[in-house]
mmCIF file of C-alpha atoms in Angstrom:
data_model
loop_
_atom_site.group_PDB
_atom_site.id
_atom_site.type_symbol
_atom_site.label_atom_id
_atom_site.label_comp_id
_atom_site.label_asym_id
_atom_site.label_seq_id
_atom_site.Cartn_x
_atom_site.Cartn_y
_atom_site.Cartn_z
ATOM 1 C CA UNK A 1 -0.252 10.694 19.319
ATOM 2 C CA UNK A 2 -1.713 9.576 16.353
ATOM 3 C CA UNK A 3 -5.431 8.302 15.936
ATOM 4 C CA UNK A 4 -5.751 6.367 13.706
ATOM 5 C CA UNK A 5 -7.630 3.057 14.629
ATOM 6 C CA UNK A 6 -6.313 -0.589 15.813
ATOM 7 C CA UNK A 7 -4.055 -2.509 14.111
ATOM 8 C CA UNK A 8 -6.296 -6.455 12.349
ATOM 9 C CA UNK A 9 -5.122 -8.669 10.219
ATOM 10 C CA UNK A 10 -2.112 -11.340 10.778
ATOM 11 C CA UNK A 11 1.240 -11.492 9.353
ATOM 12 C CA UNK A 12 2.280 -15.135 8.159
ATOM 13 C CA UNK A 13 5.137 -17.120 9.820
ATOM 14 C CA UNK A 14 7.812 -18.203 6.992
ATOM 15 C CA UNK A 15 7.004 -22.252 8.457
ATOM 16 C CA UNK A 16 2.990 -21.299 8.234
ATOM 17 C CA UNK A 17 3.445 -19.839 4.583
ATOM 18 C CA UNK A 18 4.894 -23.427 3.246
ATOM 19 C CA UNK A 19 2.421 -25.007 5.243
ATOM 20 C CA UNK A 20 -0.114 -22.830 3.502
ATOM 21 C CA UNK A 21 1.454 -23.383 -0.376
ATOM 22 C CA UNK A 22 2.599 -26.357 0.009
ATOM 23 C CA UNK A 23 5.775 -25.608 -1.879
ATOM 24 C CA UNK A 24 8.291 -26.541 0.564
ATOM 25 C CA UNK A 25 10.097 -26.752 -2.741
ATOM 26 C CA UNK A 26 9.911 -24.065 -4.582
ATOM 27 C CA UNK A 27 12.335 -21.998 -4.014
ATOM 28 C CA UNK A 28 11.907 -19.033 -1.418
ATOM 29 C CA UNK A 29 11.567 -14.693 -1.965
ATOM 30 C CA UNK A 30 12.361 -12.640 0.467
ATOM 31 C CA UNK A 31 8.849 -11.189 2.023
ATOM 32 C CA UNK A 32 8.880 -7.719 1.419
ATOM 33 C CA UNK A 33 10.605 -7.429 -1.491
ATOM 34 C CA UNK A 34 9.745 -5.347 -5.361
ATOM 35 C CA UNK A 35 9.777 -7.494 -7.291
ATOM 36 C CA UNK A 36 7.474 -9.716 -8.549
ATOM 37 C CA UNK A 37 6.966 -13.396 -6.485
ATOM 38 C CA UNK A 38 10.237 -15.765 -8.044
ATOM 39 C CA UNK A 39 8.433 -19.018 -8.627
ATOM 40 C CA UNK A 40 8.571 -23.803 -9.731
ATOM 41 C CA UNK A 41 6.313 -24.638 -12.805
ATOM 42 C CA UNK A 42 5.863 -28.035 -14.432
ATOM 43 C CA UNK A 43 4.377 -27.037 -18.570
ATOM 44 C CA UNK A 44 0.354 -27.331 -18.212
ATOM 45 C CA UNK A 45 0.520 -26.002 -14.510
ATOM 46 C CA UNK A 46 -0.473 -22.831 -13.230
ATOM 47 C CA UNK A 47 2.560 -21.270 -10.977
ATOM 48 C CA UNK A 48 3.367 -21.622 -7.201
ATOM 49 C CA UNK A 49 3.789 -18.782 -5.281
ATOM 50 C CA UNK A 50 6.526 -17.829 -2.976
ATOM 51 C CA UNK A 51 6.877 -15.884 0.687
ATOM 52 C CA UNK A 52 6.874 -13.275 -1.039
ATOM 53 C CA UNK A 53 3.585 -13.186 -3.025
ATOM 54 C CA UNK A 54 1.975 -13.918 0.153
ATOM 55 C CA UNK A 55 3.493 -12.510 3.855
ATOM 56 C CA UNK A 56 1.317 -8.842 3.910
ATOM 57 C CA UNK A 57 0.138 -8.391 7.103
ATOM 58 C CA UNK A 58 -3.131 -5.567 6.856
ATOM 59 C CA UNK A 59 -2.887 -3.029 8.658
ATOM 60 C CA UNK A 60 -5.753 0.009 10.106
ATOM 61 C CA UNK A 61 -7.152 1.844 7.354
ATOM 62 C CA UNK A 62 -7.172 4.610 9.550
ATOM 63 C CA UNK A 63 -9.063 8.577 9.497
ATOM 64 C CA UNK A 64 -8.127 9.585 6.561
ATOM 65 C CA UNK A 65 -9.842 7.122 4.055
ATOM 66 C CA UNK A 66 -12.507 8.244 2.089
ATOM 67 C CA UNK A 67 -14.170 5.955 -0.954
ATOM 68 C CA UNK A 68 -14.352 8.884 -2.989
ATOM 69 C CA UNK A 69 -14.425 6.094 -6.158
ATOM 70 C CA UNK A 70 -12.842 8.488 -8.254
ATOM 71 C CA UNK A 71 -11.084 6.287 -10.731
ATOM 72 C CA UNK A 72 -7.660 6.787 -12.404
ATOM 73 C CA UNK A 73 -4.034 6.514 -12.732
ATOM 74 C CA UNK A 74 -2.854 9.544 -11.986
ATOM 75 C CA UNK A 75 -3.396 10.919 -8.360
ATOM 76 C CA UNK A 76 -1.251 13.611 -8.616
ATOM 77 C CA UNK A 77 -3.600 15.743 -9.852
ATOM 78 C CA UNK A 78 -6.775 17.911 -7.389
ATOM 79 C CA UNK A 79 -9.682 17.532 -9.988
ATOM 80 C CA UNK A 80 -10.976 20.680 -9.403
ATOM 81 C CA UNK A 81 -8.372 22.175 -10.714
ATOM 82 C CA UNK A 82 -5.708 19.641 -12.721
ATOM 83 C CA UNK A 83 -3.735 21.291 -10.661
ATOM 84 C CA UNK A 84 -0.898 18.916 -9.629
ATOM 85 C CA UNK A 85 0.602 18.959 -5.988
ATOM 86 C CA UNK A 86 4.328 19.519 -5.633
ATOM 87 C CA UNK A 87 5.818 16.503 -4.767
ATOM 88 C CA UNK A 88 8.748 14.539 -6.541
ATOM 89 C CA UNK A 89 6.642 11.284 -7.948
ATOM 90 C CA UNK A 90 6.044 8.370 -6.974
ATOM 91 C CA UNK A 91 5.123 5.505 -10.002
ATOM 92 C CA UNK A 92 4.239 2.152 -8.237
ATOM 93 C CA UNK A 93 3.334 -0.937 -10.279
ATOM 94 C CA UNK A 94 1.241 -3.641 -8.349
ATOM 95 C CA UNK A 95 0.663 -6.830 -9.296
ATOM 96 C CA UNK A 96 -2.378 -9.312 -7.096
ATOM 97 C CA UNK A 97 -2.155 -12.813 -7.242
ATOM 98 C CA UNK A 98 -5.083 -14.436 -4.770
ATOM 99 C CA UNK A 99 -3.903 -17.411 -2.776
ATOM 100 C CA UNK A 100 -6.300 -20.896 -4.073
ATOM 101 C CA UNK A 101 -5.563 -24.216 -4.135
ATOM 102 C CA UNK A 102 -2.182 -24.193 -2.986
ATOM 103 C CA UNK A 103 -0.730 -21.711 -5.813
ATOM 104 C CA UNK A 104 -1.038 -18.438 -6.742
ATOM 105 C CA UNK A 105 -2.864 -17.324 -9.343
ATOM 106 C CA UNK A 106 -3.780 -13.059 -10.486
ATOM 107 C CA UNK A 107 -6.599 -12.114 -9.782
ATOM 108 C CA UNK A 108 -7.854 -9.346 -12.417
ATOM 109 C CA UNK A 109 -10.675 -7.000 -11.478
ATOM 110 C CA UNK A 110 -9.254 -6.201 -8.073
ATOM 111 C CA UNK A 111 -10.874 -2.429 -7.337
ATOM 112 C CA UNK A 112 -6.861 -1.217 -5.733
ATOM 113 C CA UNK A 113 -7.068 2.591 -3.689
ATOM 114 C CA UNK A 114 -4.542 4.230 -2.630
ATOM 115 C CA UNK A 115 -3.884 7.440 -0.384
ATOM 116 C CA UNK A 116 -1.786 8.935 0.829
ATOM 117 C CA UNK A 117 -1.392 13.015 2.280
ATOM 118 C CA UNK A 118 0.879 15.069 0.147
ATOM 119 C CA UNK A 119 4.913 16.886 1.186
ATOM 120 C CA UNK A 120 3.655 18.327 3.804
ATOM 121 C CA UNK A 121 1.741 16.539 5.545
ATOM 122 C CA UNK A 122 -2.016 16.605 4.241
ATOM 123 C CA UNK A 123 -4.843 14.507 3.560
ATOM 124 C CA UNK A 124 -6.995 15.638 1.378
ATOM 125 C CA UNK A 125 -11.855 16.433 1.445
ATOM 126 C CA UNK A 126 -10.296 16.306 5.427
ATOM 127 C CA UNK A 127 -12.502 18.896 7.376
ATOM 128 C CA UNK A 128 -10.774 18.678 10.082
ATOM 129 C CA UNK A 129 -7.694 20.222 8.299
ATOM 130 C CA UNK A 130 -9.680 22.370 5.549
ATOM 131 C CA UNK A 131 -8.936 19.731 2.922
ATOM 132 C CA UNK A 132 -13.007 19.237 2.334
ATOM 133 C CA UNK A 133 -13.931 18.446 -1.075
ATOM 134 C CA UNK A 134 -10.050 18.115 -2.467
ATOM 135 C CA UNK A 135 -9.371 15.013 -4.176
ATOM 136 C CA UNK A 136 -5.257 15.204 -4.886
ATOM 137 C CA UNK A 137 -3.965 12.129 -4.120
ATOM 138 C CA UNK A 138 -6.328 9.995 -3.895
ATOM 139 C CA UNK A 139 -7.490 7.485 -6.947
ATOM 140 C CA UNK A 140 -8.589 3.454 -7.348
ATOM 141 C CA UNK A 141 -7.372 1.304 -10.337
ATOM 142 C CA UNK A 142 -8.659 -2.118 -11.165
ATOM 143 C CA UNK A 143 -6.149 -4.435 -11.505
ATOM 144 C CA UNK A 144 -5.862 -6.702 -15.369
ATOM 145 C CA UNK A 145 -5.687 -10.063 -16.322
ATOM 146 C CA UNK A 146 -2.942 -10.019 -14.825
ATOM 147 C CA UNK A 147 -3.312 -7.866 -11.439
ATOM 148 C CA UNK A 148 -1.714 -5.724 -12.244
ATOM 149 C CA UNK A 149 -2.670 -1.737 -11.151
ATOM 150 C CA UNK A 150 0.016 0.640 -11.861
ATOM 151 C CA UNK A 151 0.044 4.441 -9.708
ATOM 152 C CA UNK A 152 1.386 7.274 -10.634
ATOM 153 C CA UNK A 153 1.821 9.844 -6.304
ATOM 154 C CA UNK A 154 4.987 11.534 -5.138
ATOM 155 C CA UNK A 155 6.250 10.328 -2.006
ATOM 156 C CA UNK A 156 4.749 11.003 0.344
ATOM 157 C CA UNK A 157 5.598 14.067 3.415
ATOM 158 C CA UNK A 158 4.509 12.799 7.518
ATOM 159 C CA UNK A 159 2.681 14.519 10.506
ATOM 160 C CA UNK A 160 2.892 14.557 14.118
ATOM 161 C CA UNK A 161 3.233 10.498 15.417
ATOM 162 C CA UNK A 162 3.940 8.852 11.954
ATOM 163 C CA UNK A 163 6.506 7.295 9.628
ATOM 164 C CA UNK A 164 6.069 8.197 6.224
ATOM 165 C CA UNK A 165 3.461 5.694 4.287
ATOM 166 C CA UNK A 166 0.798 5.100 1.797
ATOM 167 C CA UNK A 167 -2.092 3.704 2.531
ATOM 168 C CA UNK A 168 -3.745 1.451 0.038
ATOM 169 C CA UNK A 169 -7.113 -1.121 0.016
ATOM 170 C CA UNK A 170 -7.832 -4.183 -2.153
ATOM 171 C CA UNK A 171 -11.814 -4.238 -3.029
ATOM 172 C CA UNK A 172 -12.566 -7.637 -4.198
ATOM 173 C CA UNK A 173 -15.388 -11.181 -3.440
ATOM 174 C CA UNK A 174 -14.102 -13.897 -0.566
ATOM 175 C CA UNK A 175 -14.823 -17.553 -1.473
ATOM 176 C CA UNK A 176 -18.201 -17.698 0.613
ATOM 177 C CA UNK A 177 -19.380 -14.944 -2.525
ATOM 178 C CA UNK A 178 -19.017 -11.818 0.194
ATOM 179 C CA UNK A 179 -17.493 -8.167 -0.726
ATOM 180 C CA UNK A 180 -13.393 -8.689 0.307
ATOM 181 C CA UNK A 181 -10.873 -6.211 1.858
ATOM 182 C CA UNK A 182 -8.198 -6.495 2.753
ATOM 183 C CA UNK A 183 -6.423 -2.902 3.809
ATOM 184 C CA UNK A 184 -3.297 -1.905 4.560
ATOM 185 C CA UNK A 185 -0.206 0.650 4.151
ATOM 186 C CA UNK A 186 3.329 1.114 2.214
ATOM 187 C CA UNK A 187 6.126 2.209 4.445
ATOM 188 C CA UNK A 188 10.696 3.488 2.939
ATOM 189 C CA UNK A 189 13.695 2.311 4.727
ATOM 190 C CA UNK A 190 14.402 5.144 7.198
ATOM 191 C CA UNK A 191 17.810 5.261 5.325
ATOM 192 C CA UNK A 192 15.786 6.389 2.122
ATOM 193 C CA UNK A 193 13.088 8.751 3.364
ATOM 194 C CA UNK A 194 16.132 10.924 4.504
ATOM 195 C CA UNK A 195 16.908 11.428 2.163
ATOM 196 C CA UNK A 196 14.024 12.719 0.279
ATOM 197 C CA UNK A 197 13.077 15.102 3.071
ATOM 198 C CA UNK A 198 16.143 16.884 2.821
ATOM 199 C CA UNK A 199 15.042 16.993 -0.617
ATOM 200 C CA UNK A 200 12.653 20.492 -2.622
ATOM 201 C CA UNK A 201 9.364 20.840 -1.108
ATOM 202 C CA UNK A 202 9.807 18.085 1.508
ATOM 203 C CA UNK A 203 13.051 19.431 3.117
ATOM 204 C CA UNK A 204 10.637 22.888 4.432
ATOM 205 C CA UNK A 205 9.111 20.642 7.564
ATOM 206 C CA UNK A 206 11.726 19.380 8.148
ATOM 207 C CA UNK A 207 13.405 15.519 9.209
ATOM 208 C CA UNK A 208 10.193 13.302 9.864
ATOM 209 C CA UNK A 209 9.756 13.625 13.989
ATOM 210 C CA UNK A 210 9.177 9.450 14.483
ATOM 211 C CA UNK A 211 10.845 7.090 12.570
ATOM 212 C CA UNK A 212 9.296 3.461 11.156
ATOM 213 C CA UNK A 213 11.225 2.038 15.189
ATOM 214 C CA UNK A 214 9.137 4.443 16.489
ATOM 215 C CA UNK A 215 5.751 4.064 14.680
ATOM 216 C CA UNK A 216 3.313 1.457 16.760
ATOM 217 C CA UNK A 217 1.476 1.051 13.483
ATOM 218 C CA UNK A 218 5.169 -0.054 11.637
ATOM 219 C CA UNK A 219 5.597 -1.933 13.877
ATOM 220 C CA UNK A 220 2.571 -4.490 13.107
ATOM 221 C CA UNK A 221 4.467 -6.348 10.480
ATOM 222 C CA UNK A 222 5.481 -2.610 8.631
ATOM 223 C CA UNK A 223 9.256 -4.294 7.368
ATOM 224 C CA UNK A 224 7.393 -6.947 5.352
ATOM 225 C CA UNK A 225 5.723 -4.167 3.473
ATOM 226 C CA UNK A 226 8.856 -1.410 2.352
ATOM 227 C CA UNK A 227 8.777 -0.028 -0.981
ATOM 228 C CA UNK A 228 12.163 -0.355 -3.151
ATOM 229 C CA UNK A 229 11.536 2.487 -4.885
ATOM 230 C CA UNK A 230 14.239 2.869 -8.314
ATOM 231 C CA UNK A 231 15.261 6.002 -9.211
ATOM 232 C CA UNK A 232 14.538 6.500 -13.461
ATOM 233 C CA UNK A 233 14.632 10.257 -13.929
ATOM 234 C CA UNK A 234 13.117 13.252 -11.929
ATOM 235 C CA UNK A 235 11.626 10.440 -10.348
ATOM 236 C CA UNK A 236 10.962 6.471 -9.124
ATOM 237 C CA UNK A 237 9.835 3.716 -9.842
ATOM 238 C CA UNK A 238 8.698 0.580 -7.299
ATOM 239 C CA UNK A 239 6.866 -2.721 -7.664
ATOM 240 C CA UNK A 240 5.329 -4.365 -5.168
ATOM 241 C CA UNK A 241 3.398 -8.248 -5.906
ATOM 242 C CA UNK A 242 0.765 -8.375 -3.058
ATOM 243 C CA UNK A 243 -1.212 -12.162 -2.568
ATOM 244 C CA UNK A 244 -4.452 -13.040 -0.933
ATOM 245 C CA UNK A 245 -6.463 -15.511 0.519
ATOM 246 C CA UNK A 246 -9.484 -14.946 -0.624
ATOM 247 C CA UNK A 247 -11.131 -17.761 2.641
ATOM 248 C CA UNK A 248 -9.057 -15.610 4.912
ATOM 249 C CA UNK A 249 -12.728 -13.640 6.051
ATOM 250 C CA UNK A 250 -11.220 -12.135 8.868
ATOM 251 C CA UNK A 251 -9.054 -10.462 7.244
ATOM 252 C CA UNK A 252 -11.376 -9.723 3.996
ATOM 253 C CA UNK A 253 -14.222 -8.476 6.117
ATOM 254 C CA UNK A 254 -14.821 -4.522 6.346
ATOM 255 C CA UNK A 255 -12.628 -1.511 7.927
#
């Protein structure tokens, strides 16, 4: 079994999100969509976000977060050697927004951390896994003025008791002026995961022993954190939008 932490945060339902946004007349996007949210706007007014930029559940940090403060967009290499870890390339384009005065606006300057296991289920800088001092598949980016942060990584492998996933942490400042953290995990559809695990180098470990439906963490809102990668050359690209309610102190407190 996995040894991740207890879950925190909450999932907003469709009705709750509409109440929060005051956007009953807006066109709704499907929760977990990998495209930017549709908007409703009027001349001179900020865009009003749809359900897609709101309903993102916070999930557990887990035992493998290390605050490396490694500022880089491409996290595939081991910094000490420059060598790339084996695996299929995955580019993730994040759009981070904040909910404020019933509107969604870009959130610049937020620190977006990404970390994950390699193609064989190993995390870097974890003494119990024999990877102390190594920092592959870890890094952060600050969002730009449009709320965008872009990473190049690999499709993750798996380890016992967990479905395929990538960890994300967003750090910024809450409306109360205190540090604010949003932590969650990104997933893949079972069909996509099963297909790439049959390719090299993933096939050497075989199929994952835990699917989304059997993963207790995924069942706590994971369907709203699905990536839907599209093939681009020999790799894949996925877009993902996240909306943050910076007044929610329960979600915002450190994990």
